[in-house]
């Protein structure tokens, strides 16, 4: 499939006009091949992902997170800001990102996250990125935290009273710690996001809204199979692979506290 | 003790000139009493801490984290930015903060953190906030993560190979995810900090430096008893209490993954 | 009366949307009582006014001039920028200001000023703050200056030929020296304002328009009884008092020139 | 005398390096004649002053206040910002200004003002513009206000208790209302300046320092004869005239309050 | 004719609303005479043009290029930024400029340029300043360059293959090197402009569009007779002269290469 | 030779600290080979130069003009800002630039230019980039223009009287039209530069200094053989080639004016 045609399909799935102003979605590194035959899908473009893409012969890597948030004036091999770009360009594989446009679009990151967590009737709120909806029945905050760990294969941090009952849930995958207020304004019982700073959690206490921090990677990864499926439907002459080496940067916890120091 | 005299002592312990430009340390809310008799020490100034201060009859709350990072143009009771200030002023209790000056000063946050983790010969590096030193002997990254969880009563996230051997450790309590490079430049085997964003962890991979994220609160709290002790030595007519209701905003993990969904 | 209800009434009298962008009107210090029973009305919130408010048991001070034009990062007792706020918060009395919205609104500062000076058929001009209208008959500029001193209990400075005849009068209470041109464009015979800088008066000479400077305080004070009356009509369960200790910061002149040096 | 030579003399009297950053002193309009024979000295360059300069055949007008504080992109006859420049250039007469450099320099505006008011041992304070010194003996604030009116031929406004005793006097001619604090820090009993805004007077109350506002024009005019004398000494082949039509923009007061309205 | 009436006519010919935001068109120096009787038309206002205007007794100089692109704070005789303004004002002759409004307007600079070069059916493109149209028949780029030299009495520099065939021509008189892309987007065969920087020519190579640089002066001068004619039609009581001493700042080439060094 | 070693040599020839703040010199595209064996030297990095570099097997292209003056957020194949970078990275050839550091350094662009033109005793002036010196004897400006065309193989534009005599010559290769004043301040008889805008030439007239515009490319190209020689001396295990396909973007003139249109 021609690259331009493929980009048009992608634009239908996650229109770039939905992205935030500061974002950098779209075609970031143009590939050598003008034909797209095999696309590797991952959250981030890392050296491991590039190796995997070369191994499977991908023409293009499709990621959630863009590169080049800060614009650059040179492309060097070992500089953190440009090392990935250098490798991509040397390998001839292209890079395309769908970021806050995929967060916001119907069927995107946050709809996938709500569905995964059993949140029903989820609708957009605030600036249209997060989703809010209802659990089938109220459960304790502690139990909702446990379920989140189980369903997202993660380890959570949370604020608020573990015994409090929650049913109306606001979710915003990725770094959503700066948007606690919008969730409070909606009357959410708890606000689940991927990443929140200490001082954002402190500020949330004043608003009286428990927040549940479930991992940047873990709250966004849920969209990848859905994205793959939608693309496959629209472009049946292209092959898609979910990256195997894209497990998120962090290991969570050590599985136990040791006492024999 | 006169408030002005007390501030002079505090200035000796953590000179305000050591603070970062963007910081807001010092006397933030002037107390009703010009005499300081009882000081409550905490990481953050929250409604619970104010209640505790009133309960014990404190004249002043001494925190690590300032308020009013963003300047304000009104003081309202329920607004997150000013709710704490409103309560403080209504109660007559003052607020004094030592923040990045306490991070940087000898014997401050990062020296306390290094000592707690058994890092020997720790010295400042980079811009003088972090500390770098050696463990008594090399251990695996996984085991260092376990020890950190145990010693700081926290739950960590970390990157890198768990089997790799680490001995040269860089530490920077609080939100240090944007300073990975300085630690890499020092040749650290691992960089321990309190808070790091997803994309900071991704960037660290290119630098080849494992990072260990141990909690903003947990990596800073270690300084409080030391601060109390130093103040008590210098001002023996003032009483100091470590806050009981200052347990950090987050609960870490749920203590097990449930499978009976 | 609930504070929120009272604010709604105030908003009807002087909608905050009419204020200039740089202004800071509205609830600036939230009071201890959520109920408004007694309001003290003054031009400025000064230590004397706060004492008067405490003496009469007011819940709220309503002023024309806001505080916190420059946002603040600490609240100290003796700092000029925050001394008033500190006292207000310690006393539990709230502060609400109606400033350029009251200047602009129909029946506000400038309509009150025009009426006081016998200017008939006064209508807004320029950006809608000032008013322009006609005296019943033409009089000399000198005589108009005399009448202004008499009616506003002030001492004026003025430019232009004292013998010139004036009938079409533009007024703008407070600091209006930077808006001479708008009055000239309207064809005013004289422009009366509260405060004008030397260089503004020099610039006015080129425009050929006499200006009459009658005191910031004296040109705005006229609105206070009218404001009290309107509020009383709308909120009959609240008591209003005009401040007795709100005489403007300046004494004007010494009443005579002495020669026995 | 060559214009360049004359400028060198002027530079010795009031070095331009002493001016504030925002100021615009020096040669602002270059005259037709390269020879300086007759200079008219005034506070401001107004149409009347230009007429007087033409009448007496001056080559140059020397003023305290510059023109072109805001830079211009066209020179039109009736525009307030450029009307004076247009007339100057059409007449061939040049304009030279000594402003904050003359305020600050030894023997300049503020030394002249202090001397005129009988302030002894006056020295610079703060940023070096104002002067502070002692009256021969303490007198009441009211009496000092009376003396100021008499000595400067002006009408004052003042704050503070008229009965309070003052001896240590800070003076700053022209618009000094934004520098009350520096005078308070020096321990002045009263701060005399030419121009102060309402809100500056309100702020001064918190500092507890009476201010006495004596007219922008009247507090600066005192330097003109001294400036003339110094220039005449240094350049005896040039003639200097003090402007007759330079009486300040304002008439102060109407000389009585009328009651027969 | 009254100056104001004349300006209204000029506004019909080249409405100032068509000018770019950064431009400075209109009445820049107000003349002594309020009556316009004789106007000298030139590309630039230089000392030679002012002399010519004085010689012929013009009231006004009408130029394409404004002065005062950078606003000024003094008017000195020898300073490059103000020397022309000083002379104009001393002579009493006014200055009026029509710049990017004349570039853009129908019948303005670029329509005149297109017509001069035999480009038919020329229409605006891009942001409406340049014109694009067709030659009667395709010719080689080299031959088009020759014709341009001949028709505009200039010496060109050009990029691209001299043998390539061109028929669709984009033109933009003056400094158009930063607008190559708009011409490429229109599918032009060659882009003719007055001035282009080295790096703009390098960038044009990537776009594959030949550019032909024909002189800033030479590509704009063609409009002057047309402007004169239109003005004469509308204002028959005013006399217009095309400047004789307005030959552009540059001599192009030396007419031969010498070898006897 | 190791790339890092080679960069150290280059740094000795043209220290990057000599570059202007806005410049972007140094290693801009890191090559595939860490070993430098063959370097192609050119003024600009264009598609033709990249082809030539691939043809001769160069590891690195060394240019005078950098790329990425404006930082970028994506690397696309056909975008003018990134097309060259994309090709470089795909080819594996690196890019290194020495720009204003080579202009300023002793023995750099401007010393080479002065020597080529027979200017003796050339020394830096102004901000240290340009050079000023003397011809062996005075010649007419016209003859100097002819010699320049001959020696630099270019076609010049110039201002001023062709018959005037010139001997003291200021030169500044490349785009130096904004630095006429510095040359005038040095008392130059003529200022030779590579590129000057129309309005810069107009401004130069007021300064009374003739300028001679000799081509951006042609005034800088003279340094390339000298740079090659210096590098060869310092790094004898590296091969250097002057690019054959680097003839500057422009053809100058058509060699004759045709009349048979």
JSON list of N, CA and C in Angstrom, two decimals, chain E residues 218-255:
[
{"chain": "E", "resi": 218, "resn": "UNK", "atom": "N", "xyz": [14.70, 47.02, -10.21]},
{"chain": "E", "resi": 218, "resn": "UNK", "atom": "CA", "xyz": [14.25, 46.87, -11.59]},
{"chain": "E", "resi": 218, "resn": "UNK", "atom": "C", "xyz": [12.89, 46.17, -11.67]},
{"chain": "E", "resi": 219, "resn": "UNK", "atom": "N", "xyz": [12.58, 45.31, -10.71]},
{"chain": "E", "resi": 219, "resn": "UNK", "atom": "CA", "xyz": [11.29, 44.60, -10.78]},
{"chain": "E", "resi": 219, "resn": "UNK", "atom": "C", "xyz": [10.15, 45.42, -10.20]},
{"chain": "E", "resi": 220, "resn": "UNK", "atom": "N", "xyz": [10.45, 46.51, -9.51]},
{"chain": "E", "resi": 220, "resn": "UNK", "atom": "CA", "xyz": [9.38, 47.32, -8.94]},
{"chain": "E", "resi": 220, "resn": "UNK", "atom": "C", "xyz": [9.16, 48.63, -9.71]},
{"chain": "E", "resi": 221, "resn": "UNK", "atom": "N", "xyz": [10.22, 49.14, -10.34]},
{"chain": "E", "resi": 221, "resn": "UNK", "atom": "CA", "xyz": [10.17, 50.43, -11.00]},
{"chain": "E", "resi": 221, "resn": "UNK", "atom": "C", "xyz": [9.07, 50.51, -12.06]},
{"chain": "E", "resi": 222, "resn": "UNK", "atom": "N", "xyz": [8.77, 49.35, -12.62]},
{"chain": "E", "resi": 222, "resn": "UNK", "atom": "CA", "xyz": [7.78, 49.32, -13.72]},
{"chain": "E", "resi": 222, "resn": "UNK", "atom": "C", "xyz": [6.41, 49.87, -13.32]},
{"chain": "E", "resi": 223, "resn": "UNK", "atom": "N", "xyz": [6.13, 49.89, -12.01]},
{"chain": "E", "resi": 223, "resn": "UNK", "atom": "CA", "xyz": [4.81, 50.35, -11.59]},
{"chain": "E", "resi": 223, "resn": "UNK", "atom": "C", "xyz": [4.70, 51.87, -11.57]},
{"chain": "E", "resi": 224, "resn": "UNK", "atom": "N", "xyz": [5.83, 52.57, -11.52]},
{"chain": "E", "resi": 224, "resn": "UNK", "atom": "CA", "xyz": [5.76, 54.01, -11.28]},
{"chain": "E", "resi": 224, "resn": "UNK", "atom": "C", "xyz": [4.99, 54.78, -12.33]},
{"chain": "E", "resi": 225, "resn": "UNK", "atom": "N", "xyz": [5.24, 54.56, -13.63]},
{"chain": "E", "resi": 225, "resn": "UNK", "atom": "CA", "xyz": [4.46, 55.32, -14.63]},
{"chain": "E", "resi": 225, "resn": "UNK", "atom": "C", "xyz": [2.96, 55.02, -14.54]},
{"chain": "E", "resi": 226, "resn": "UNK", "atom": "N", "xyz": [2.64, 53.79, -14.22]},
{"chain": "E", "resi": 226, "resn": "UNK", "atom": "CA", "xyz": [1.23, 53.41, -14.10]},
{"chain": "E", "resi": 226, "resn": "UNK", "atom": "C", "xyz": [0.58, 54.12, -12.92]},
{"chain": "E", "resi": 227, "resn": "UNK", "atom": "N", "xyz": [1.33, 54.16, -11.82]},
{"chain": "E", "resi": 227, "resn": "UNK", "atom": "CA", "xyz": [0.83, 54.85, -10.64]},
{"chain": "E", "resi": 227, "resn": "UNK", "atom": "C", "xyz": [0.61, 56.33, -10.94]},
{"chain": "E", "resi": 228, "resn": "UNK", "atom": "N", "xyz": [1.56, 56.92, -11.63]},
{"chain": "E", "resi": 228, "resn": "UNK", "atom": "CA", "xyz": [1.45, 58.33, -12.02]},
{"chain": "E", "resi": 228, "resn": "UNK", "atom": "C", "xyz": [0.19, 58.57, -12.84]},
{"chain": "E", "resi": 229, "resn": "UNK", "atom": "N", "xyz": [-0.03, 57.69, -13.79]},
{"chain": "E", "resi": 229, "resn": "UNK", "atom": "CA", "xyz": [-1.18, 57.85, -14.68]},
{"chain": "E", "resi": 229, "resn": "UNK", "atom": "C", "xyz": [-2.48, 57.76, -13.90]},
{"chain": "E", "resi": 230, "resn": "UNK", "atom": "N", "xyz": [-2.58, 56.77, -13.02]},
{"chain": "E", "resi": 230, "resn": "UNK", "atom": "CA", "xyz": [-3.82, 56.59, -12.27]},
{"chain": "E", "resi": 230, "resn": "UNK", "atom": "C", "xyz": [-4.08, 57.79, -11.38]},
{"chain": "E", "resi": 231, "resn": "UNK", "atom": "N", "xyz": [-3.03, 58.28, -10.74]},
{"chain": "E", "resi": 231, "resn": "UNK", "atom": "CA", "xyz": [-3.20, 59.44, -9.87]},
{"chain": "E", "resi": 231, "resn": "UNK", "atom": "C", "xyz": [-3.64, 60.65, -10.67]},
{"chain": "E", "resi": 232, "resn": "UNK", "atom": "N", "xyz": [-3.02, 60.83, -11.87]},
{"chain": "E", "resi": 232, "resn": "UNK", "atom": "CA", "xyz": [-3.35, 61.99, -12.67]},
{"chain": "E", "resi": 232, "resn": "UNK", "atom": "C", "xyz": [-4.82, 62.00, -13.07]},
{"chain": "E", "resi": 233, "resn": "UNK", "atom": "N", "xyz": [-5.32, 60.78, -13.39]},
{"chain": "E", "resi": 233, "resn": "UNK", "atom": "CA", "xyz": [-6.73, 60.67, -13.76]},
{"chain": "E", "resi": 233, "resn": "UNK", "atom": "C", "xyz": [-7.65, 61.10, -12.62]},
{"chain": "E", "resi": 234, "resn": "UNK", "atom": "N", "xyz": [-7.27, 60.73, -11.40]},
{"chain": "E", "resi": 234, "resn": "UNK", "atom": "CA", "xyz": [-8.17, 60.99, -10.28]},
{"chain": "E", "resi": 234, "resn": "UNK", "atom": "C", "xyz": [-8.02, 62.39, -9.70]},
{"chain": "E", "resi": 235, "resn": "UNK", "atom": "N", "xyz": [-6.88, 63.02, -9.93]},
{"chain": "E", "resi": 235, "resn": "UNK", "atom": "CA", "xyz": [-6.61, 64.32, -9.27]},
{"chain": "E", "resi": 235, "resn": "UNK", "atom": "C", "xyz": [-6.02, 65.26, -10.30]},
{"chain": "E", "resi": 236, "resn": "UNK", "atom": "N", "xyz": [-6.84, 65.83, -11.14]},
{"chain": "E", "resi": 236, "resn": "UNK", "atom": "CA", "xyz": [-6.29, 66.58, -12.28]},
{"chain": "E", "resi": 236, "resn": "UNK", "atom": "C", "xyz": [-5.77, 67.95, -11.89]},
{"chain": "E", "resi": 237, "resn": "UNK", "atom": "N", "xyz": [-5.98, 68.40, -10.65]},
{"chain": "E", "resi": 237, "resn": "UNK", "atom": "CA", "xyz": [-5.41, 69.68, -10.25]},
{"chain": "E", "resi": 237, "resn": "UNK", "atom": "C", "xyz": [-4.06, 69.52, -9.55]},
{"chain": "E", "resi": 238, "resn": "UNK", "atom": "N", "xyz": [-3.52, 68.29, -9.58]},
{"chain": "E", "resi": 238, "resn": "UNK", "atom": "CA", "xyz": [-2.20, 68.06, -8.98]},
{"chain": "E", "resi": 238, "resn": "UNK", "atom": "C", "xyz": [-1.24, 67.69, -10.10]},
{"chain": "E", "resi": 239, "resn": "UNK", "atom": "N", "xyz": [-0.01, 68.17, -9.99]},
{"chain": "E", "resi": 239, "resn": "UNK", "atom": "CA", "xyz": [0.99, 67.82, -11.00]},
{"chain": "E", "resi": 239, "resn": "UNK", "atom": "C", "xyz": [1.86, 66.67, -10.46]},
{"chain": "E", "resi": 240, "resn": "UNK", "atom": "N", "xyz": [2.21, 65.71, -11.31]},
{"chain": "E", "resi": 240, "resn": "UNK", "atom": "CA", "xyz": [3.04, 64.59, -10.89]},
{"chain": "E", "resi": 240, "resn": "UNK", "atom": "C", "xyz": [4.30, 64.53, -11.74]},
{"chain": "E", "resi": 241, "resn": "UNK", "atom": "N", "xyz": [5.43, 64.24, -11.11]},
{"chain": "E", "resi": 241, "resn": "UNK", "atom": "CA", "xyz": [6.68, 64.06, -11.86]},
{"chain": "E", "resi": 241, "resn": "UNK", "atom": "C", "xyz": [7.33, 62.76, -11.44]},
{"chain": "E", "resi": 242, "resn": "UNK", "atom": "N", "xyz": [7.80, 62.00, -12.42]},
{"chain": "E", "resi": 242, "resn": "UNK", "atom": "CA", "xyz": [8.62, 60.83, -12.08]},
{"chain": "E", "resi": 242, "resn": "UNK", "atom": "C", "xyz": [10.03, 61.32, -11.81]},
{"chain": "E", "resi": 243, "resn": "UNK", "atom": "N", "xyz": [10.62, 60.84, -10.74]},
{"chain": "E", "resi": 243, "resn": "UNK", "atom": "CA", "xyz": [11.95, 61.33, -10.35]},
{"chain": "E", "resi": 243, "resn": "UNK", "atom": "C", "xyz": [12.98, 60.95, -11.41]},
{"chain": "E", "resi": 244, "resn": "UNK", "atom": "N", "xyz": [13.87, 61.90, -11.71]},
{"chain": "E", "resi": 244, "resn": "UNK", "atom": "CA", "xyz": [14.96, 61.64, -12.66]},
{"chain": "E", "resi": 244, "resn": "UNK", "atom": "C", "xyz": [16.16, 61.03, -11.95]},
{"chain": "E", "resi": 245, "resn": "UNK", "atom": "N", "xyz": [16.30, 61.31, -10.67]},
{"chain": "E", "resi": 245, "resn": "UNK", "atom": "CA", "xyz": [17.51, 60.90, -9.94]},
{"chain": "E", "resi": 245, "resn": "UNK", "atom": "C", "xyz": [17.26, 59.65, -9.11]},
{"chain": "E", "resi": 246, "resn": "UNK", "atom": "N", "xyz": [16.36, 58.80, -9.59]},
{"chain": "E", "resi": 246, "resn": "UNK", "atom": "CA", "xyz": [15.94, 57.63, -8.82]},
{"chain": "E", "resi": 246, "resn": "UNK", "atom": "C", "xyz": [16.30, 56.37, -9.58]},
{"chain": "E", "resi": 247, "resn": "UNK", "atom": "N", "xyz": [17.60, 56.21, -9.84]},
{"chain": "E", "resi": 247, "resn": "UNK", "atom": "CA", "xyz": [17.99, 55.13, -10.74]},
{"chain": "E", "resi": 247, "resn": "UNK", "atom": "C", "xyz": [18.32, 53.82, -10.05]},
{"chain": "E", "resi": 248, "resn": "UNK", "atom": "N", "xyz": [17.92, 53.66, -8.80]},
{"chain": "E", "resi": 248, "resn": "UNK", "atom": "CA", "xyz": [18.28, 52.44, -8.10]},
{"chain": "E", "resi": 248, "resn": "UNK", "atom": "C", "xyz": [19.67, 52.58, -7.53]},
{"chain": "E", "resi": 249, "resn": "UNK", "atom": "N", "xyz": [19.95, 51.91, -6.41]},
{"chain": "E", "resi": 249, "resn": "UNK", "atom": "CA", "xyz": [21.25, 52.13, -5.78]},
{"chain": "E", "resi": 249, "resn": "UNK", "atom": "C", "xyz": [22.41, 51.49, -6.54]},
{"chain": "E", "resi": 250, "resn": "UNK", "atom": "N", "xyz": [22.13, 50.43, -7.32]},
{"chain": "E", "resi": 250, "resn": "UNK", "atom": "CA", "xyz": [23.24, 49.64, -7.86]},
{"chain": "E", "resi": 250, "resn": "UNK", "atom": "C", "xyz": [23.50, 49.89, -9.34]},
{"chain": "E", "resi": 251, "resn": "UNK", "atom": "N", "xyz": [24.77, 49.89, -9.71]},
{"chain": "E", "resi": 251, "resn": "UNK", "atom": "CA", "xyz": [25.18, 49.59, -11.09]},
{"chain": "E", "resi": 251, "resn": "UNK", "atom": "C", "xyz": [25.38, 48.10, -11.17]},
{"chain": "E", "resi": 252, "resn": "UNK", "atom": "N", "xyz": [24.91, 47.50, -12.28]},
{"chain": "E", "resi": 252, "resn": "UNK", "atom": "CA", "xyz": [24.99, 46.04, -12.45]},
{"chain": "E", "resi": 252, "resn": "UNK", "atom": "C", "xyz": [26.13, 45.70, -13.39]},
{"chain": "E", "resi": 253, "resn": "UNK", "atom": "N", "xyz": [27.13, 45.01, -12.90]},
{"chain": "E", "resi": 253, "resn": "UNK", "atom": "CA", "xyz": [28.21, 44.53, -13.76]},
{"chain": "E", "resi": 253, "resn": "UNK", "atom": "C", "xyz": [29.12, 45.65, -14.21]},
{"chain": "E", "resi": 254, "resn": "UNK", "atom": "N", "xyz": [30.23, 45.27, -14.87]},
{"chain": "E", "resi": 254, "resn": "UNK", "atom": "CA", "xyz": [31.18, 46.27, -15.37]},
{"chain": "E", "resi": 254, "resn": "UNK", "atom": "C", "xyz": [31.25, 46.24, -16.89]},
{"chain": "E", "resi": 255, "resn": "UNK", "atom": "N", "xyz": [30.42, 45.40, -17.48]},
{"chain": "E", "resi": 255, "resn": "UNK", "atom": "CA", "xyz": [30.36, 45.42, -18.94]},
{"chain": "E", "resi": 255, "resn": "UNK", "atom": "C", "xyz": [31.46, 44.64, -19.60]}
]
